[in-house]
mmCIF file with all atom_site columns, C-alpha atoms in Angstrom:
data_model
loop_
_atom_site.group_PDB
_atom_site.id
_atom_site.type_symbol
_atom_site.label_atom_id
_atom_site.label_alt_id
_atom_site.label_comp_id
_atom_site.label_asym_id
_atom_site.label_entity_id
_atom_site.label_seq_id
_atom_site.pdbx_PDB_ins_code
_atom_site.Cartn_x
_atom_site.Cartn_y
_atom_site.Cartn_z
_atom_site.occupancy
_atom_site.B_iso_or_equiv
_atom_site.pdbx_formal_charge
_atom_site.auth_seq_id
_atom_site.auth_comp_id
_atom_site.auth_asym_id
_atom_site.auth_atom_id
_atom_site.pdbx_PDB_model_num
ATOM 1   C CA . MET M 1 1   ? 1.901   -23.532 8.123  1.00 0.00 ? 1   MET M CA 1
ATOM 2   C CA . SER M 1 2   ? 2.210   -27.263 8.328  1.00 0.00 ? 2   SER M CA 1
ATOM 3   C CA . ASP M 1 3   ? 2.116   -29.317 11.493 1.00 0.00 ? 3   ASP M CA 1
ATOM 4   C CA . LEU M 1 4   ? 5.715   -30.526 10.791 1.00 0.00 ? 4   LEU M CA 1
ATOM 5   C CA . LEU M 1 5   ? 7.062   -26.996 10.400 1.00 0.00 ? 5   LEU M CA 1
ATOM 6   C CA . LEU M 1 6   ? 5.201   -25.991 13.593 1.00 0.00 ? 6   LEU M CA 1
ATOM 7   C CA . GLN M 1 7   ? 6.630   -28.996 15.613 1.00 0.00 ? 7   GLN M CA 1
ATOM 8   C CA . THR M 1 8   ? 10.152  -28.075 14.310 1.00 0.00 ? 8   THR M CA 1
ATOM 9   C CA . LEU M 1 9   ? 9.781   -24.430 15.397 1.00 0.00 ? 9   LEU M CA 1
ATOM 10  C CA . LEU M 1 10  ? 8.524   -25.475 18.711 1.00 0.00 ? 10  LEU M CA 1
ATOM 11  C CA . GLU M 1 11  ? 11.254  -27.799 19.550 1.00 0.00 ? 11  GLU M CA 1
ATOM 12  C CA . SER M 1 12  ? 14.459  -26.523 17.946 1.00 0.00 ? 12  SER M CA 1
ATOM 13  C CA . GLY M 1 13  ? 13.738  -23.123 16.228 1.00 0.00 ? 13  GLY M CA 1
ATOM 14  C CA . ARG M 1 14  ? 14.934  -19.771 17.460 1.00 0.00 ? 14  ARG M CA 1
ATOM 15  C CA . GLU M 1 15  ? 11.508  -18.287 16.621 1.00 0.00 ? 15  GLU M CA 1
ATOM 16  C CA . LEU M 1 16  ? 9.234   -17.228 19.551 1.00 0.00 ? 16  LEU M CA 1
ATOM 17  C CA . VAL M 1 17  ? 6.221   -19.476 18.970 1.00 0.00 ? 17  VAL M CA 1
ATOM 18  C CA . LEU M 1 18  ? 3.080   -19.542 21.087 1.00 0.00 ? 18  LEU M CA 1
ATOM 19  C CA . VAL M 1 19  ? 0.006   -21.760 20.364 1.00 0.00 ? 19  VAL M CA 1
ATOM 20  C CA . LEU M 1 20  ? -3.303  -20.787 21.989 1.00 0.00 ? 20  LEU M CA 1
ATOM 21  C CA . ASP M 1 21  ? -6.346  -22.913 22.122 1.00 0.00 ? 21  ASP M CA 1
ATOM 22  C CA . PRO M 1 22  ? -9.748  -21.363 21.000 1.00 0.00 ? 22  PRO M CA 1
ATOM 23  C CA . GLU M 1 23  ? -10.470 -20.176 24.617 1.00 0.00 ? 23  GLU M CA 1
ATOM 24  C CA . GLY M 1 24  ? -7.051  -18.303 24.686 1.00 0.00 ? 24  GLY M CA 1
ATOM 25  C CA . GLU M 1 25  ? -5.173  -20.609 26.855 1.00 0.00 ? 25  GLU M CA 1
ATOM 26  C CA . ILE M 1 26  ? -1.541  -21.558 26.037 1.00 0.00 ? 26  ILE M CA 1
ATOM 27  C CA . ARG M 1 27  ? -1.533  -24.941 24.528 1.00 0.00 ? 27  ARG M CA 1
ATOM 28  C CA . GLU M 1 28  ? 2.187   -24.915 23.442 1.00 0.00 ? 28  GLU M CA 1
ATOM 29  C CA . LEU M 1 29  ? 5.193   -22.656 23.314 1.00 0.00 ? 29  LEU M CA 1
ATOM 30  C CA . SER M 1 30  ? 8.559   -22.888 21.760 1.00 0.00 ? 30  SER M CA 1
ATOM 31  C CA . GLU M 1 31  ? 11.645  -23.572 23.857 1.00 0.00 ? 31  GLU M CA 1
ATOM 32  C CA . SER M 1 32  ? 12.943  -20.001 22.969 1.00 0.00 ? 32  SER M CA 1
ATOM 33  C CA . PHE M 1 33  ? 9.797   -18.399 24.252 1.00 0.00 ? 33  PHE M CA 1
ATOM 34  C CA . ALA M 1 34  ? 10.101  -20.337 27.485 1.00 0.00 ? 34  ALA M CA 1
ATOM 35  C CA . THR M 1 35  ? 13.612  -19.261 27.767 1.00 0.00 ? 35  THR M CA 1
ATOM 36  C CA . LEU M 1 36  ? 12.582  -15.597 27.230 1.00 0.00 ? 36  LEU M CA 1
ATOM 37  C CA . LEU M 1 37  ? 9.907   -15.839 29.988 1.00 0.00 ? 37  LEU M CA 1
ATOM 38  C CA . GLY M 1 38  ? 12.502  -17.597 32.278 1.00 0.00 ? 38  GLY M CA 1
ATOM 39  C CA . GLN M 1 39  ? 9.897   -20.391 32.907 1.00 0.00 ? 39  GLN M CA 1
ATOM 40  C CA . PRO M 1 40  ? 9.928   -24.064 31.995 1.00 0.00 ? 40  PRO M CA 1
ATOM 41  C CA . ARG M 1 41  ? 7.477   -24.977 29.167 1.00 0.00 ? 41  ARG M CA 1
ATOM 42  C CA . GLU M 1 42  ? 5.416   -27.174 31.475 1.00 0.00 ? 42  GLU M CA 1
ATOM 43  C CA . ALA M 1 43  ? 4.747   -24.199 33.954 1.00 0.00 ? 43  ALA M CA 1
ATOM 44  C CA . VAL M 1 44  ? 3.319   -22.119 31.093 1.00 0.00 ? 44  VAL M CA 1
ATOM 45  C CA . ARG M 1 45  ? 1.154   -24.614 29.302 1.00 0.00 ? 45  ARG M CA 1
ATOM 46  C CA . GLY M 1 46  ? -2.559  -24.411 30.225 1.00 0.00 ? 46  GLY M CA 1
ATOM 47  C CA . ARG M 1 47  ? -2.329  -20.822 31.533 1.00 0.00 ? 47  ARG M CA 1
ATOM 48  C CA . PRO M 1 48  ? -4.379  -18.054 30.028 1.00 0.00 ? 48  PRO M CA 1
ATOM 49  C CA . PHE M 1 49  ? -2.547  -15.859 27.390 1.00 0.00 ? 49  PHE M CA 1
ATOM 50  C CA . ALA M 1 50  ? -2.851  -12.871 29.707 1.00 0.00 ? 50  ALA M CA 1
ATOM 51  C CA . TRP M 1 51  ? -0.779  -14.551 32.307 1.00 0.00 ? 51  TRP M CA 1
ATOM 52  C CA . ILE M 1 52  ? 2.389   -13.971 30.441 1.00 0.00 ? 52  ILE M CA 1
ATOM 53  C CA . LEU M 1 53  ? 1.579   -10.296 29.883 1.00 0.00 ? 53  LEU M CA 1
ATOM 54  C CA . ASP M 1 54  ? 3.023   -7.581  32.208 1.00 0.00 ? 54  ASP M CA 1
ATOM 55  C CA . PRO M 1 55  ? 0.096   -6.383  34.355 1.00 0.00 ? 55  PRO M CA 1
ATOM 56  C CA . ASP M 1 56  ? 1.583   -2.852  34.550 1.00 0.00 ? 56  ASP M CA 1
ATOM 57  C CA . ARG M 1 57  ? 1.645   -2.495  30.765 1.00 0.00 ? 57  ARG M CA 1
ATOM 58  C CA . PRO M 1 58  ? -1.530  -3.962  29.498 1.00 0.00 ? 58  PRO M CA 1
ATOM 59  C CA . PRO M 1 59  ? -2.144  -3.924  25.704 1.00 0.00 ? 59  PRO M CA 1
ATOM 60  C CA . LEU M 1 60  ? -4.704  -1.582  24.249 1.00 0.00 ? 60  LEU M CA 1
ATOM 61  C CA . GLU M 1 61  ? -8.253  -2.800  24.449 1.00 0.00 ? 61  GLU M CA 1
ATOM 62  C CA . GLY M 1 62  ? -9.075  -5.322  21.655 1.00 0.00 ? 62  GLY M CA 1
ATOM 63  C CA . VAL M 1 63  ? -5.462  -5.992  20.677 1.00 0.00 ? 63  VAL M CA 1
ATOM 64  C CA . VAL M 1 64  ? -5.233  -9.390  22.098 1.00 0.00 ? 64  VAL M CA 1
ATOM 65  C CA . GLU M 1 65  ? -8.617  -10.361 20.638 1.00 0.00 ? 65  GLU M CA 1
ATOM 66  C CA . ARG M 1 66  ? -7.654  -9.335  17.209 1.00 0.00 ? 66  ARG M CA 1
ATOM 67  C CA . LEU M 1 67  ? -4.482  -11.399 17.411 1.00 0.00 ? 67  LEU M CA 1
ATOM 68  C CA . ARG M 1 68  ? -6.478  -14.444 18.413 1.00 0.00 ? 68  ARG M CA 1
ATOM 69  C CA . ARG M 1 69  ? -9.100  -14.020 15.704 1.00 0.00 ? 69  ARG M CA 1
ATOM 70  C CA . GLN M 1 70  ? -7.435  -12.559 12.575 1.00 0.00 ? 70  GLN M CA 1
ATOM 71  C CA . ARG M 1 71  ? -4.477  -14.075 10.645 1.00 0.00 ? 71  ARG M CA 1
ATOM 72  C CA . GLY M 1 72  ? -1.772  -11.459 9.846  1.00 0.00 ? 72  GLY M CA 1
ATOM 73  C CA . GLN M 1 73  ? -2.589  -9.216  12.824 1.00 0.00 ? 73  GLN M CA 1
ATOM 74  C CA . ARG M 1 74  ? 0.458   -7.915  14.620 1.00 0.00 ? 74  ARG M CA 1
ATOM 75  C CA . ALA M 1 75  ? 1.076   -6.419  18.169 1.00 0.00 ? 75  ALA M CA 1
ATOM 76  C CA . GLU M 1 76  ? 3.936   -5.562  20.389 1.00 0.00 ? 76  GLU M CA 1
ATOM 77  C CA . LEU M 1 77  ? 3.283   -6.649  23.938 1.00 0.00 ? 77  LEU M CA 1
ATOM 78  C CA . CYS M 1 78  ? 5.173   -6.404  27.253 1.00 0.00 ? 78  CYS M CA 1
ATOM 79  C CA . VAL M 1 79  ? 5.695   -9.747  28.769 1.00 0.00 ? 79  VAL M CA 1
ATOM 80  C CA . LYS M 1 80  ? 6.653   -10.616 32.329 1.00 0.00 ? 80  LYS M CA 1
ATOM 81  C CA . THR M 1 81  ? 9.755   -12.547 32.852 1.00 0.00 ? 81  THR M CA 1
ATOM 82  C CA . ALA M 1 82  ? 11.420  -14.324 35.813 1.00 0.00 ? 82  ALA M CA 1
ATOM 83  C CA . ARG M 1 83  ? 14.389  -11.899 35.413 1.00 0.00 ? 83  ARG M CA 1
ATOM 84  C CA . PRO M 1 84  ? 14.083  -8.272  36.239 1.00 0.00 ? 84  PRO M CA 1
ATOM 85  C CA . GLY M 1 85  ? 13.624  -5.711  33.428 1.00 0.00 ? 85  GLY M CA 1
ATOM 86  C CA . LEU M 1 86  ? 11.033  -5.345  30.751 1.00 0.00 ? 86  LEU M CA 1
ATOM 87  C CA . ARG M 1 87  ? 10.761  -7.636  27.688 1.00 0.00 ? 87  ARG M CA 1
ATOM 88  C CA . TRP M 1 88  ? 8.900   -6.662  24.648 1.00 0.00 ? 88  TRP M CA 1
ATOM 89  C CA . VAL M 1 89  ? 7.678   -9.105  22.025 1.00 0.00 ? 89  VAL M CA 1
ATOM 90  C CA . GLY M 1 90  ? 6.419   -8.416  18.582 1.00 0.00 ? 90  GLY M CA 1
ATOM 91  C CA . LEU M 1 91  ? 3.759   -11.080 17.652 1.00 0.00 ? 91  LEU M CA 1
ATOM 92  C CA . ARG M 1 92  ? 2.135   -11.966 14.516 1.00 0.00 ? 92  ARG M CA 1
ATOM 93  C CA . ALA M 1 93  ? -0.925  -14.191 13.950 1.00 0.00 ? 93  ALA M CA 1
ATOM 94  C CA . ALA M 1 94  ? 0.440   -16.870 11.543 1.00 0.00 ? 94  ALA M CA 1
ATOM 95  C CA . ARG M 1 95  ? -2.333  -19.286 11.616 1.00 0.00 ? 95  ARG M CA 1
ATOM 96  C CA . VAL M 1 96  ? -5.905  -18.918 12.895 1.00 0.00 ? 96  VAL M CA 1
ATOM 97  C CA . ASP M 1 97  ? -8.491  -21.953 12.670 1.00 0.00 ? 97  ASP M CA 1
ATOM 98  C CA . GLU M 1 98  ? -11.026 -23.780 14.791 1.00 0.00 ? 98  GLU M CA 1
ATOM 99  C CA . GLU M 1 99  ? -8.138  -25.250 16.704 1.00 0.00 ? 99  GLU M CA 1
ATOM 100 C CA . GLY M 1 100 ? -6.868  -21.993 17.892 1.00 0.00 ? 100 GLY M CA 1
ATOM 101 C CA . VAL M 1 101 ? -4.095  -19.694 16.801 1.00 0.00 ? 101 VAL M CA 1
ATOM 102 C CA . VAL M 1 102 ? -0.419  -19.944 16.213 1.00 0.00 ? 102 VAL M CA 1
ATOM 103 C CA . LEU M 1 103 ? 1.503   -16.729 17.099 1.00 0.00 ? 103 LEU M CA 1
ATOM 104 C CA . LEU M 1 104 ? 5.090   -16.124 15.790 1.00 0.00 ? 104 LEU M CA 1
ATOM 105 C CA . GLY M 1 105 ? 7.236   -13.435 17.321 1.00 0.00 ? 105 GLY M CA 1
ATOM 106 C CA . ARG M 1 106 ? 10.514  -11.942 18.038 1.00 0.00 ? 106 ARG M CA 1
ATOM 107 C CA . ASP M 1 107 ? 12.129  -10.061 21.018 1.00 0.00 ? 107 ASP M CA 1
ATOM 108 C CA . THR M 1 108 ? 11.768  -6.313  20.233 1.00 0.00 ? 108 THR M CA 1
ATOM 109 C CA . THR M 1 109 ? 13.174  -5.109  23.595 1.00 0.00 ? 109 THR M CA 1
ATOM 110 C CA . GLY M 1 110 ? 16.514  -3.915  22.122 1.00 0.00 ? 110 GLY M CA 1
ATOM 111 C CA . ALA M 1 111 ? 14.819  -2.050  19.205 1.00 0.00 ? 111 ALA M CA 1
ATOM 112 C CA . ARG M 1 112 ? 12.190  -0.362  21.559 1.00 0.00 ? 112 ARG M CA 1
ATOM 113 C CA . VAL M 1 113 ? 15.093  0.750   23.916 1.00 0.00 ? 113 VAL M CA 1
ATOM 114 C CA . ALA M 1 114 ? 17.046  2.230   21.101 1.00 0.00 ? 114 ALA M CA 1
ATOM 115 C CA . ARG M 1 115 ? 13.921  4.176   19.734 1.00 0.00 ? 115 ARG M CA 1
ATOM 116 C CA . THR M 1 116 ? 13.243  5.486   23.234 1.00 0.00 ? 116 THR M CA 1
ATOM 117 C CA . SER M 1 117 ? 16.922  6.558   23.709 1.00 0.00 ? 117 SER M CA 1
ATOM 118 C CA . GLN M 1 118 ? 16.871  8.288   20.470 1.00 0.00 ? 118 GLN M CA 1
ATOM 119 C CA . VAL M 1 119 ? 13.685  10.346  21.270 1.00 0.00 ? 119 VAL M CA 1
ATOM 120 C CA . GLN M 1 120 ? 15.178  11.204  24.668 1.00 0.00 ? 120 GLN M CA 1
ATOM 121 C CA . LEU M 1 121 ? 18.481  12.173  23.143 1.00 0.00 ? 121 LEU M CA 1
ATOM 122 C CA . ALA M 1 122 ? 16.814  14.522  20.599 1.00 0.00 ? 122 ALA M CA 1
ATOM 123 C CA . ALA M 1 123 ? 14.623  16.075  23.296 1.00 0.00 ? 123 ALA M CA 1
ATOM 124 C CA . LEU M 1 124 ? 17.666  16.760  25.336 1.00 0.00 ? 124 LEU M CA 1
ATOM 125 C CA . ALA M 1 125 ? 19.597  18.172  22.452 1.00 0.00 ? 125 ALA M CA 1
ATOM 126 C CA . GLN M 1 126 ? 17.029  20.777  21.708 1.00 0.00 ? 126 GLN M CA 1
ATOM 127 C CA . GLN M 1 127 ? 17.127  22.134  25.207 1.00 0.00 ? 127 GLN M CA 1
ATOM 128 C CA . LEU M 1 128 ? 20.911  22.485  25.183 1.00 0.00 ? 128 LEU M CA 1
ATOM 129 C CA . PRO M 1 129 ? 22.297  26.033  24.769 1.00 0.00 ? 129 PRO M CA 1
ATOM 130 C CA . GLY M 1 130 ? 25.411  24.626  23.115 1.00 0.00 ? 130 GLY M CA 1
ATOM 131 C CA . VAL M 1 131 ? 25.933  22.107  20.384 1.00 0.00 ? 131 VAL M CA 1
ATOM 132 C CA . LEU M 1 132 ? 26.040  18.435  20.724 1.00 0.00 ? 132 LEU M CA 1
ATOM 133 C CA . TRP M 1 133 ? 27.522  16.311  17.998 1.00 0.00 ? 133 TRP M CA 1
ATOM 134 C CA . THR M 1 134 ? 27.744  12.444  17.496 1.00 0.00 ? 134 THR M CA 1
ATOM 135 C CA . THR M 1 135 ? 30.580  10.651  15.796 1.00 0.00 ? 135 THR M CA 1
ATOM 136 C CA . ASP M 1 136 ? 31.178  7.226   14.303 1.00 0.00 ? 136 ASP M CA 1
ATOM 137 C CA . LEU M 1 137 ? 33.963  4.927   15.269 1.00 0.00 ? 137 LEU M CA 1
ATOM 138 C CA . GLY M 1 138 ? 36.203  6.683   12.741 1.00 0.00 ? 138 GLY M CA 1
ATOM 139 C CA . LEU M 1 139 ? 35.485  9.942   14.633 1.00 0.00 ? 139 LEU M CA 1
ATOM 140 C CA . ARG M 1 140 ? 33.657  11.409  11.575 1.00 0.00 ? 140 ARG M CA 1
ATOM 141 C CA . VAL M 1 141 ? 30.745  13.682  12.689 1.00 0.00 ? 141 VAL M CA 1
ATOM 142 C CA . THR M 1 142 ? 27.440  12.004  12.106 1.00 0.00 ? 142 THR M CA 1
ATOM 143 C CA . SER M 1 143 ? 25.165  14.598  13.405 1.00 0.00 ? 143 SER M CA 1
ATOM 144 C CA . VAL M 1 144 ? 25.217  18.017  14.989 1.00 0.00 ? 144 VAL M CA 1
ATOM 145 C CA . THR M 1 145 ? 22.360  19.489  16.965 1.00 0.00 ? 145 THR M CA 1
ATOM 146 C CA . GLY M 1 146 ? 21.528  22.014  19.692 1.00 0.00 ? 146 GLY M CA 1
ATOM 147 C CA . GLY M 1 147 ? 19.994  25.360  20.165 1.00 0.00 ? 147 GLY M CA 1
ATOM 148 C CA . GLY M 1 148 ? 17.398  24.427  17.464 1.00 0.00 ? 148 GLY M CA 1
ATOM 149 C CA . LEU M 1 149 ? 20.054  23.418  14.898 1.00 0.00 ? 149 LEU M CA 1
ATOM 150 C CA . ALA M 1 150 ? 19.940  20.008  13.505 1.00 0.00 ? 150 ALA M CA 1
ATOM 151 C CA . VAL M 1 151 ? 22.300  18.757  10.815 1.00 0.00 ? 151 VAL M CA 1
ATOM 152 C CA . ARG M 1 152 ? 22.959  15.247  9.676  1.00 0.00 ? 152 ARG M CA 1
ATOM 153 C CA . ASN M 1 153 ? 25.856  13.945  7.670  1.00 0.00 ? 153 ASN M CA 1
ATOM 154 C CA . ARG M 1 154 ? 24.864  10.920  5.572  1.00 0.00 ? 154 ARG M CA 1
#
């Protein structure tokens, strides 16, 4: 990744970009990442990477270290924001060198909520004595489940 591309992403891109120095402190972040955190960029620069993580949902041991050391590593981390509610960010180490690491990411909160809701709905449906069905906007049945029955119309 070129320095020009990185500077463009930091200033005007919609990508979530985080640049860490070799010690793991935040050297730079994109405007979109600052917006997600609900913090001005200046308030985040110079802080340790762990400062943006939700202390109630810490990453598994070694995950952050692998992100900082190995290009291509991916992780989904819960970040703390100024607004209420959880925000999940999928990060990928795009560049790792002696100057630090560039992490590219995207907000995965919506996808995570959808996955959780789907699992909860499936668990509830298996406990129902009757039948539960779902429909699309055209009122065509898309799935039927309940009492151990599971049928999907594709």
